[in-house]
Amino acid sequence: MLMESCWNFLRNSGRPERKVTLAILGLDNAGKTTTVQSIQGENPEDVCPTVGFSPVDLKQGQYDVTIFDLGGGEHIRGMWKHYFSECHGVMFVVDSSDVQRMKETKDTLAKVLRHPCITGKPVLLLANKQDKEGALQEADIVDHLTLKTLVKLNKFRYKIVPCSAVMPIRKKAIQGGLEWLLKTVGRGYNTINERVRKDTAEQREQEEKYRRERAERVRKVREDR
Ligand code: G3D
Ligand code: MG
């Protein structure tokens, strides 16, 4: 244990290790899973491959990063909120070529941003699929998502990065975006981490209370029989 701590200390030139949890969100087919795979490709030696709902762990400098790739189907979106309390920041992937679904994308983003466990936390917007013909450019996406209004309402730091999760040249942009997100989380780390600690504790308490109440209901039903 002591050896491990010493090693971490030396490796990071005295900077403490920081655990950062991120959620990668966006509609189904936006390119979330491909994006996570592309990030993993940048750090092949540090990757623990995971499937489906499992978190992906990787190391980025002084950060131990966990990414929740939660799936974006309409029904799964209802589950996202259960993971929000744990997150220090959000990666939101947009399919820039799917103009038809921009309204749905905007509504989904707006809902995420106003959730009490997300509001104010840093957001990396990945304007993905830039390799596709007809892909909207950054300024158009900012308009479609009404980003300026959302920033005013929810007061969060964001960066929008045009990218393509399937093109090697464009993948670099994703890595750069992730570095920005980690740096931004890092700057406000104590505050964000305290919020994560408090929110997750509250959520656990809430879930425990719910379990106790349910057990009590079951007990009463059995008694009355
Ligand atoms: P999701 O996890 O958000 O649901 P996926 O999305 O990562 O599964 O990607 C959905 C489809 O979009 C996949 O194609 C994937 O290859 C493709 N895709 C992801 N990113 C890009 C991109 O930047 N450019 C292009 N052209 N395609 C991309 P399939 O055919 O497997 O469904
Ligand atoms: Mg997926």
PDB file of C-alpha atoms and ligand atoms in Angstrom:
ATOM      1  CA  MET A   1       0.000   0.000   0.000  1.00  0.00           C
ATOM      2  CA  LEU A   2       2.753   2.415   1.068  1.00  0.00           C
ATOM      3  CA  MET A   3       4.883   1.387  -1.932  1.00  0.00           C
ATOM      4  CA  GLU A   4       1.930   1.993  -4.224  1.00  0.00           C
ATOM      5  CA  SER A   5       1.336   5.453  -2.755  1.00  0.00           C
ATOM      6  CA  CYS A   6       5.026   6.317  -3.154  1.00  0.00           C
ATOM      7  CA  TRP A   7       4.977   5.146  -6.734  1.00  0.00           C
ATOM      8  CA  ASN A   8       1.896   7.227  -7.535  1.00  0.00           C
ATOM      9  CA  PHE A   9       3.489  10.209  -5.845  1.00  0.00           C
ATOM     10  CA  LEU A  10       6.669   9.914  -7.929  1.00  0.00           C
ATOM     11  CA  ARG A  11       4.830   9.201 -11.158  1.00  0.00           C
ATOM     12  CA  ASN A  12       2.715  12.312 -10.845  1.00  0.00           C
ATOM     13  CA  SER A  13       5.529  14.569  -9.694  1.00  0.00           C
ATOM     14  CA  GLY A  14       3.778  15.100  -6.410  1.00  0.00           C
ATOM     15  CA  ARG A  15       0.308  15.771  -7.823  1.00  0.00           C
ATOM     16  CA  PRO A  16      -2.421  13.749  -6.135  1.00  0.00           C
ATOM     17  CA  GLU A  17      -4.333  11.083  -8.106  1.00  0.00           C
ATOM     18  CA  ARG A  18      -7.805  12.232  -8.901  1.00  0.00           C
ATOM     19  CA  LYS A  19     -10.798  10.057  -9.590  1.00  0.00           C
ATOM     20  CA  VAL A  20     -13.081  11.534 -12.215  1.00  0.00           C
ATOM     21  CA  THR A  21     -16.331   9.977 -13.374  1.00  0.00           C
ATOM     22  CA  LEU A  22     -17.848  11.086 -16.665  1.00  0.00           C
ATOM     23  CA  ALA A  23     -21.066  10.140 -18.432  1.00  0.00           C
ATOM     24  CA  ILE A  24     -21.116   9.957 -22.212  1.00  0.00           C
ATOM     25  CA  LEU A  25     -24.629  10.890 -23.283  1.00  0.00           C
ATOM     26  CA  GLY A  26     -26.495  11.580 -26.509  1.00  0.00           C
ATOM     27  CA  LEU A  27     -29.185   9.990 -28.661  1.00  0.00           C
ATOM     28  CA  ASP A  28     -28.892   6.394 -29.826  1.00  0.00           C
ATOM     29  CA  ASN A  29     -26.683   6.193 -32.935  1.00  0.00           C
ATOM     30  CA  ALA A  30     -24.892   9.495 -32.147  1.00  0.00           C
ATOM     31  CA  GLY A  31     -21.592   7.623 -31.868  1.00  0.00           C
ATOM     32  CA  LYS A  32     -21.099   7.317 -28.088  1.00  0.00           C
ATOM     33  CA  THR A  33     -19.724   3.782 -28.059  1.00  0.00           C
ATOM     34  CA  THR A  34     -17.477   4.466 -31.056  1.00  0.00           C
ATOM     35  CA  THR A  35     -16.195   7.581 -29.282  1.00  0.00           C
ATOM     36  CA  VAL A  36     -15.356   5.618 -26.127  1.00  0.00           C
ATOM     37  CA  GLN A  37     -13.594   3.015 -28.257  1.00  0.00           C
ATOM     38  CA  SER A  38     -11.650   5.756 -29.984  1.00  0.00           C
ATOM     39  CA  ILE A  39     -10.564   7.187 -26.607  1.00  0.00           C
ATOM     40  CA  GLN A  40      -9.519   3.718 -25.484  1.00  0.00           C
ATOM     41  CA  GLY A  41      -7.464   3.395 -28.653  1.00  0.00           C
ATOM     42  CA  GLU A  42      -5.391   6.367 -27.510  1.00  0.00           C
ATOM     43  CA  ASN A  43      -4.487   4.563 -24.286  1.00  0.00           C
ATOM     44  CA  PRO A  44      -4.355   0.884 -25.286  1.00  0.00           C
ATOM     45  CA  GLU A  45      -2.161  -0.236 -22.383  1.00  0.00           C
ATOM     46  CA  ASP A  46      -4.496   1.237 -19.777  1.00  0.00           C
ATOM     47  CA  VAL A  47      -7.768  -0.073 -21.067  1.00  0.00           C
ATOM     48  CA  CYS A  48     -10.047  -2.494 -19.270  1.00  0.00           C
ATOM     49  CA  PRO A  49     -12.485  -3.569 -21.977  1.00  0.00           C
ATOM     50  CA  THR A  50     -16.085  -3.541 -20.856  1.00  0.00           C
ATOM     51  CA  VAL A  51     -19.408  -4.402 -22.379  1.00  0.00           C
ATOM     52  CA  GLY A  52     -22.808  -2.720 -22.382  1.00  0.00           C
ATOM     53  CA  PHE A  53     -23.666  -0.797 -19.252  1.00  0.00           C
ATOM     54  CA  SER A  54     -20.364  -1.412 -17.483  1.00  0.00           C
ATOM     55  CA  PRO A  55     -18.128   1.551 -16.858  1.00  0.00           C
ATOM     56  CA  VAL A  56     -14.933   1.969 -18.884  1.00  0.00           C
ATOM     57  CA  ASP A  57     -11.830   2.766 -16.826  1.00  0.00           C
ATOM     58  CA  LEU A  58      -8.783   4.519 -18.192  1.00  0.00           C
ATOM     59  CA  LYS A  59      -5.901   6.597 -17.040  1.00  0.00           C
ATOM     60  CA  GLN A  60      -5.261  10.133 -18.319  1.00  0.00           C
ATOM     61  CA  GLY A  61      -2.247  11.762 -16.708  1.00  0.00           C
ATOM     62  CA  GLN A  62      -3.073  12.279 -13.050  1.00  0.00           C
ATOM     63  CA  TYR A  63      -6.706  11.294 -13.573  1.00  0.00           C
ATOM     64  CA  ASP A  64      -8.269   7.888 -12.985  1.00  0.00           C
ATOM     65  CA  VAL A  65     -11.189   8.245 -15.348  1.00  0.00           C
ATOM     66  CA  THR A  66     -14.373   6.199 -15.367  1.00  0.00           C
ATOM     67  CA  ILE A  67     -16.737   6.691 -18.278  1.00  0.00           C
ATOM     68  CA  PHE A  68     -20.360   5.543 -18.169  1.00  0.00           C
ATOM     69  CA  ASP A  69     -21.551   4.744 -21.680  1.00  0.00           C
ATOM     70  CA  LEU A  70     -25.210   4.525 -20.790  1.00  0.00           C
ATOM     71  CA  GLY A  71     -26.933   3.892 -24.105  1.00  0.00           C
ATOM     72  CA  GLY A  72     -29.162   6.501 -25.713  1.00  0.00           C
ATOM     73  CA  GLY A  73     -32.401   4.744 -26.707  1.00  0.00           C
ATOM     74  CA  GLU A  74     -35.538   6.556 -25.624  1.00  0.00           C
ATOM     75  CA  HIS A  75     -36.293   4.079 -22.814  1.00  0.00           C
ATOM     76  CA  ILE A  76     -32.720   3.912 -21.518  1.00  0.00           C
ATOM     77  CA  ARG A  77     -32.569   7.719 -21.290  1.00  0.00           C
ATOM     78  CA  GLY A  78     -34.898   7.485 -18.275  1.00  0.00           C
ATOM     79  CA  MET A  79     -32.131   5.551 -16.470  1.00  0.00           C
ATOM     80  CA  TRP A  80     -29.455   8.206 -16.989  1.00  0.00           C
ATOM     81  CA  LYS A  81     -30.463  10.186 -13.901  1.00  0.00           C
ATOM     82  CA  HIS A  82     -29.489   7.310 -11.604  1.00  0.00           C
ATOM     83  CA  TYR A  83     -25.863   7.872 -12.641  1.00  0.00           C
ATOM     84  CA  PHE A  84     -25.776  11.676 -12.616  1.00  0.00           C
ATOM     85  CA  SER A  85     -24.868  12.088  -8.951  1.00  0.00           C
ATOM     86  CA  GLU A  86     -21.575  10.213  -9.522  1.00  0.00           C
ATOM     87  CA  CYS A  87     -20.482  12.328 -12.490  1.00  0.00           C
ATOM     88  CA  HIS A  88     -17.923  15.140 -12.370  1.00  0.00           C
ATOM     89  CA  GLY A  89     -18.648  16.113 -15.961  1.00  0.00           C
ATOM     90  CA  VAL A  90     -20.506  15.148 -19.109  1.00  0.00           C
ATOM     91  CA  MET A  91     -19.539  14.254 -22.662  1.00  0.00           C
ATOM     92  CA  PHE A  92     -22.511  14.804 -24.951  1.00  0.00           C
ATOM     93  CA  VAL A  93     -22.273  13.324 -28.440  1.00  0.00           C
ATOM     94  CA  VAL A  94     -24.249  14.815 -31.320  1.00  0.00           C
ATOM     95  CA  ASP A  95     -24.692  13.201 -34.739  1.00  0.00           C
ATOM     96  CA  SER A  96     -23.964  16.362 -36.747  1.00  0.00           C
ATOM     97  CA  SER A  97     -25.316  14.751 -39.924  1.00  0.00           C
ATOM     98  CA  ASP A  98     -28.754  13.954 -38.494  1.00  0.00           C
ATOM     99  CA  VAL A  99     -30.564  17.251 -38.935  1.00  0.00           C
ATOM    100  CA  GLN A 100     -33.932  15.504 -38.484  1.00  0.00           C
ATOM    101  CA  ARG A 101     -33.116  14.629 -34.882  1.00  0.00           C
ATOM    102  CA  MET A 102     -31.597  17.977 -33.807  1.00  0.00           C
ATOM    103  CA  LYS A 103     -34.793  18.969 -31.964  1.00  0.00           C
ATOM    104  CA  GLU A 104     -34.795  15.661 -30.049  1.00  0.00           C
ATOM    105  CA  THR A 105     -31.074  16.153 -29.367  1.00  0.00           C
ATOM    106  CA  LYS A 106     -31.684  19.661 -28.047  1.00  0.00           C
ATOM    107  CA  ASP A 107     -34.557  18.543 -25.786  1.00  0.00           C
ATOM    108  CA  THR A 108     -32.450  15.673 -24.451  1.00  0.00           C
ATOM    109  CA  LEU A 109     -29.467  17.945 -23.773  1.00  0.00           C
ATOM    110  CA  ALA A 110     -31.662  20.589 -22.108  1.00  0.00           C
ATOM    111  CA  LYS A 111     -33.150  17.962 -19.793  1.00  0.00           C
ATOM    112  CA  VAL A 112     -29.702  16.661 -18.808  1.00  0.00           C
ATOM    113  CA  LEU A 113     -28.374  20.168 -18.139  1.00  0.00           C
ATOM    114  CA  ARG A 114     -31.211  21.173 -15.826  1.00  0.00           C
ATOM    115  CA  HIS A 115     -30.995  18.029 -13.708  1.00  0.00           C
ATOM    116  CA  PRO A 116     -29.961  19.127 -10.198  1.00  0.00           C
ATOM    117  CA  CYS A 117     -27.060  16.630 -10.147  1.00  0.00           C
ATOM    118  CA  ILE A 118     -25.669  17.923 -13.472  1.00  0.00           C
ATOM    119  CA  THR A 119     -26.432  21.642 -13.553  1.00  0.00           C
ATOM    120  CA  GLY A 120     -23.212  23.687 -13.570  1.00  0.00           C
ATOM    121  CA  LYS A 121     -20.860  20.753 -14.190  1.00  0.00           C
ATOM    122  CA  PRO A 122     -18.534  21.045 -17.222  1.00  0.00           C
ATOM    123  CA  VAL A 123     -19.797  19.689 -20.540  1.00  0.00           C
ATOM    124  CA  LEU A 124     -17.852  18.565 -23.591  1.00  0.00           C
ATOM    125  CA  LEU A 125     -20.031  18.642 -26.694  1.00  0.00           C
ATOM    126  CA  LEU A 126     -18.761  16.390 -29.444  1.00  0.00           C
ATOM    127  CA  ALA A 127     -20.147  17.429 -32.828  1.00  0.00           C
ATOM    128  CA  ASN A 128     -19.519  13.965 -34.225  1.00  0.00           C
ATOM    129  CA  LYS A 129     -19.729  12.490 -37.758  1.00  0.00           C
ATOM    130  CA  GLN A 130     -18.089  15.514 -39.392  1.00  0.00           C
ATOM    131  CA  ASP A 131     -16.854  13.140 -42.105  1.00  0.00           C
ATOM    132  CA  LYS A 132     -20.410  12.691 -43.377  1.00  0.00           C
ATOM    133  CA  GLU A 133     -21.766  14.746 -46.195  1.00  0.00           C
ATOM    134  CA  GLY A 134     -24.158  17.447 -45.039  1.00  0.00           C
ATOM    135  CA  ALA A 135     -22.836  17.405 -41.477  1.00  0.00           C
ATOM    136  CA  LEU A 136     -23.745  20.621 -39.690  1.00  0.00           C
ATOM    137  CA  GLN A 137     -20.879  22.883 -38.692  1.00  0.00           C
ATOM    138  CA  GLU A 138     -20.157  24.070 -35.201  1.00  0.00           C
ATOM    139  CA  ALA A 139     -22.066  27.373 -35.479  1.00  0.00           C
ATOM    140  CA  ASP A 140     -25.186  25.637 -36.842  1.00  0.00           C
ATOM    141  CA  ILE A 141     -25.108  23.073 -34.072  1.00  0.00           C
ATOM    142  CA  VAL A 142     -24.786  25.839 -31.472  1.00  0.00           C
ATOM    143  CA  ASP A 143     -27.969  27.348 -32.977  1.00  0.00           C
ATOM    144  CA  HIS A 144     -29.890  24.074 -33.202  1.00  0.00           C
ATOM    145  CA  LEU A 145     -29.088  23.209 -29.613  1.00  0.00           C
ATOM    146  CA  THR A 146     -29.856  26.783 -28.445  1.00  0.00           C
ATOM    147  CA  LEU A 147     -26.582  26.493 -26.587  1.00  0.00           C
ATOM    148  CA  LYS A 148     -26.286  30.154 -25.624  1.00  0.00           C
ATOM    149  CA  THR A 149     -29.684  30.038 -23.923  1.00  0.00           C
ATOM    150  CA  LEU A 150     -28.833  26.760 -22.195  1.00  0.00           C
ATOM    151  CA  VAL A 151     -25.583  28.241 -20.876  1.00  0.00           C
ATOM    152  CA  LYS A 152     -27.441  31.271 -19.529  1.00  0.00           C
ATOM    153  CA  LEU A 153     -30.012  29.047 -17.829  1.00  0.00           C
ATOM    154  CA  ASN A 154     -27.676  26.471 -16.349  1.00  0.00           C
ATOM    155  CA  LYS A 155     -24.346  28.307 -16.043  1.00  0.00           C
ATOM    156  CA  PHE A 156     -21.858  25.643 -17.046  1.00  0.00           C
ATOM    157  CA  ARG A 157     -18.500  25.581 -18.813  1.00  0.00           C
ATOM    158  CA  TYR A 158     -18.526  23.911 -22.171  1.00  0.00           C
ATOM    159  CA  LYS A 159     -16.429  23.265 -25.215  1.00  0.00           C
ATOM    160  CA  ILE A 160     -17.808  22.179 -28.546  1.00  0.00           C
ATOM    161  CA  VAL A 161     -15.493  20.014 -30.626  1.00  0.00           C
ATOM    162  CA  PRO A 162     -16.216  19.053 -34.246  1.00  0.00           C
ATOM    163  CA  CYS A 163     -14.963  15.487 -34.697  1.00  0.00           C
ATOM    164  CA  SER A 164     -15.354  12.078 -36.246  1.00  0.00           C
ATOM    165  CA  ALA A 165     -15.021   8.991 -34.112  1.00  0.00           C
ATOM    166  CA  VAL A 166     -14.191   6.872 -37.167  1.00  0.00           C
ATOM    167  CA  MET A 167     -11.521   9.037 -38.840  1.00  0.00           C
ATOM    168  CA  PRO A 168      -7.985   8.929 -37.411  1.00  0.00           C
ATOM    169  CA  ILE A 169      -7.268  12.634 -38.061  1.00  0.00           C
ATOM    170  CA  ARG A 170     -10.511  13.780 -36.492  1.00  0.00           C
ATOM    171  CA  LYS A 171     -10.133  11.424 -33.511  1.00  0.00           C
ATOM    172  CA  LYS A 172      -7.364  13.689 -32.185  1.00  0.00           C
ATOM    173  CA  ALA A 173     -10.036  16.302 -31.576  1.00  0.00           C
ATOM    174  CA  ILE A 174     -11.869  13.906 -29.250  1.00  0.00           C
ATOM    175  CA  GLN A 175      -8.705  13.358 -27.227  1.00  0.00           C
ATOM    176  CA  GLY A 176      -8.149  17.134 -27.065  1.00  0.00           C
ATOM    177  CA  GLY A 177     -11.753  17.584 -25.929  1.00  0.00           C
ATOM    178  CA  LEU A 178     -11.338  15.002 -23.191  1.00  0.00           C
ATOM    179  CA  GLU A 179      -8.177  16.755 -22.002  1.00  0.00           C
ATOM    180  CA  TRP A 180     -10.095  20.046 -21.832  1.00  0.00           C
ATOM    181  CA  LEU A 181     -12.900  18.381 -19.856  1.00  0.00           C
ATOM    182  CA  LEU A 182     -10.473  16.848 -17.353  1.00  0.00           C
ATOM    183  CA  LYS A 183      -8.578  20.104 -16.961  1.00  0.00           C
ATOM    184  CA  THR A 184     -11.830  21.968 -16.366  1.00  0.00           C
ATOM    185  CA  VAL A 185     -13.059  19.399 -13.842  1.00  0.00           C
ATOM    186  CA  GLY A 186      -9.571  19.530 -12.262  1.00  0.00           C
ATOM    187  CA  ARG A 187      -9.762  23.289 -11.745  1.00  0.00           C
ATOM    188  CA  GLY A 188     -12.979  23.031  -9.759  1.00  0.00           C
ATOM    189  CA  TYR A 189     -12.207  19.582  -8.395  1.00  0.00           C
ATOM    190  CA  ASN A 190     -12.738  20.169  -4.689  1.00  0.00           C
ATOM    191  CA  THR A 191     -16.129  21.780  -5.200  1.00  0.00           C
ATOM    192  CA  ILE A 192     -17.345  19.266  -7.794  1.00  0.00           C
ATOM    193  CA  ASN A 193     -16.042  16.299  -5.836  1.00  0.00           C
ATOM    194  CA  GLU A 194     -17.729  17.497  -2.652  1.00  0.00           C
ATOM    195  CA  ARG A 195     -20.974  17.802  -4.603  1.00  0.00           C
ATOM    196  CA  VAL A 196     -20.518  14.258  -5.979  1.00  0.00           C
ATOM    197  CA  ARG A 197     -19.856  12.950  -2.466  1.00  0.00           C
ATOM    198  CA  LYS A 198     -22.946  14.654  -1.039  1.00  0.00           C
ATOM    199  CA  ASP A 199     -25.266  13.774  -3.945  1.00  0.00           C
ATOM    200  CA  THR A 200     -24.233  10.108  -4.064  1.00  0.00           C
ATOM    201  CA  ALA A 201     -24.644   9.794  -0.282  1.00  0.00           C
ATOM    202  CA  GLU A 202     -28.122  11.362  -0.527  1.00  0.00           C
ATOM    203  CA  GLN A 203     -29.059   9.099  -3.408  1.00  0.00           C
ATOM    204  CA  ARG A 204     -27.883   5.997  -1.546  1.00  0.00           C
ATOM    205  CA  GLU A 205     -29.888   7.061   1.492  1.00  0.00           C
ATOM    206  CA  GLN A 206     -32.943   7.655  -0.697  1.00  0.00           C
ATOM    207  CA  GLU A 207     -32.606   4.236  -2.333  1.00  0.00           C
ATOM    208  CA  GLU A 208     -32.141   2.589   1.066  1.00  0.00           C
ATOM    209  CA  LYS A 209     -35.271   4.329   2.382  1.00  0.00           C
ATOM    210  CA  TYR A 210     -37.202   3.160  -0.690  1.00  0.00           C
ATOM    211  CA  ARG A 211     -36.003  -0.426  -0.141  1.00  0.00           C
ATOM    212  CA  ARG A 212     -37.027  -0.339   3.541  1.00  0.00           C
ATOM    213  CA  GLU A 213     -40.470   1.042   2.684  1.00  0.00           C
ATOM    214  CA  ARG A 214     -40.985  -1.614   0.045  1.00  0.00           C
ATOM    215  CA  ALA A 215     -39.941  -4.384   2.439  1.00  0.00           C
ATOM    216  CA  GLU A 216     -42.349  -2.977   5.012  1.00  0.00           C
ATOM    217  CA  ARG A 217     -45.201  -2.962   2.456  1.00  0.00           C
ATOM    218  CA  VAL A 218     -44.480  -6.592   1.565  1.00  0.00           C
ATOM    219  CA  ARG A 219     -44.405  -7.523   5.270  1.00  0.00           C
ATOM    220  CA  LYS A 220     -47.799  -5.856   5.873  1.00  0.00           C
ATOM    221  CA  VAL A 221     -49.400  -7.574   2.872  1.00  0.00           C
ATOM    222  CA  ARG A 222     -48.169 -10.961   4.186  1.00  0.00           C
ATOM    223  CA  GLU A 223     -49.456 -10.165   7.699  1.00  0.00           C
ATOM    224  CA  ASP A 224     -52.909  -9.239   6.363  1.00  0.00           C
ATOM    225  CA  ARG A 225     -53.274 -12.464   4.447  1.00  0.00           C
TER     226      ARG A 225
HETATM  227  P1  G3D B   1     -24.240   5.047 -29.985  1.00  0.00           P
HETATM  228  O1  G3D B   1     -23.346   4.279 -29.058  1.00  0.00           O
HETATM  229  O2  G3D B   1     -24.320   6.499 -29.659  1.00  0.00           O
HETATM  230  O3  G3D B   1     -25.606   4.475 -30.110  1.00  0.00           O
HETATM  231  P2  G3D B   1     -22.461   4.028 -32.004  1.00  0.00           P
HETATM  232  O4  G3D B   1     -23.592   5.013 -31.453  1.00  0.00           O
HETATM  233  O5  G3D B   1     -21.148   4.378 -31.475  1.00  0.00           O
HETATM  234  O6  G3D B   1     -22.932   2.621 -31.856  1.00  0.00           O
HETATM  235  O7  G3D B   1     -22.489   4.436 -33.551  1.00  0.00           O
HETATM  236  C1  G3D B   1     -23.641   4.315 -34.347  1.00  0.00           C
HETATM  237  C2  G3D B   1     -23.234   4.174 -35.787  1.00  0.00           C
HETATM  238  O8  G3D B   1     -22.609   5.379 -36.219  1.00  0.00           O
HETATM  239  C3  G3D B   1     -22.208   3.064 -36.055  1.00  0.00           C
HETATM  240  O9  G3D B   1     -22.453   2.573 -37.359  1.00  0.00           O
HETATM  241  C4  G3D B   1     -20.896   3.797 -36.046  1.00  0.00           C
HETATM  242  O10 G3D B   1     -19.891   3.161 -36.795  1.00  0.00           O
HETATM  243  C5  G3D B   1     -21.293   5.099 -36.712  1.00  0.00           C
HETATM  244  N1  G3D B   1     -20.429   6.222 -36.361  1.00  0.00           N
HETATM  245  C6  G3D B   1     -20.035   6.596 -35.147  1.00  0.00           C
HETATM  246  N2  G3D B   1     -19.264   7.707 -35.218  1.00  0.00           N
HETATM  247  C7  G3D B   1     -19.183   8.010 -36.521  1.00  0.00           C
HETATM  248  C8  G3D B   1     -18.521   9.053 -37.258  1.00  0.00           C
HETATM  249  O11 G3D B   1     -17.866   9.939 -36.709  1.00  0.00           O
HETATM  250  N3  G3D B   1     -18.685   9.042 -38.608  1.00  0.00           N
HETATM  251  C9  G3D B   1     -19.409   8.091 -39.261  1.00  0.00           C
HETATM  252  N4  G3D B   1     -19.494   8.170 -40.582  1.00  0.00           N
HETATM  253  N5  G3D B   1     -20.029   7.113 -38.615  1.00  0.00           N
HETATM  254  C10 G3D B   1     -19.921   7.070 -37.263  1.00  0.00           C
HETATM  255  P3  G3D B   1     -23.144   1.161 -37.650  1.00  0.00           P
HETATM  256  O12 G3D B   1     -23.154   1.084 -39.120  1.00  0.00           O
HETATM  257  O13 G3D B   1     -22.265   0.164 -36.975  1.00  0.00           O
HETATM  258  O14 G3D B   1     -24.503   1.251 -37.041  1.00  0.00           O
HETATM  259 MG    MG B   2     -23.766   2.629 -27.812  1.00  0.00          MG
END
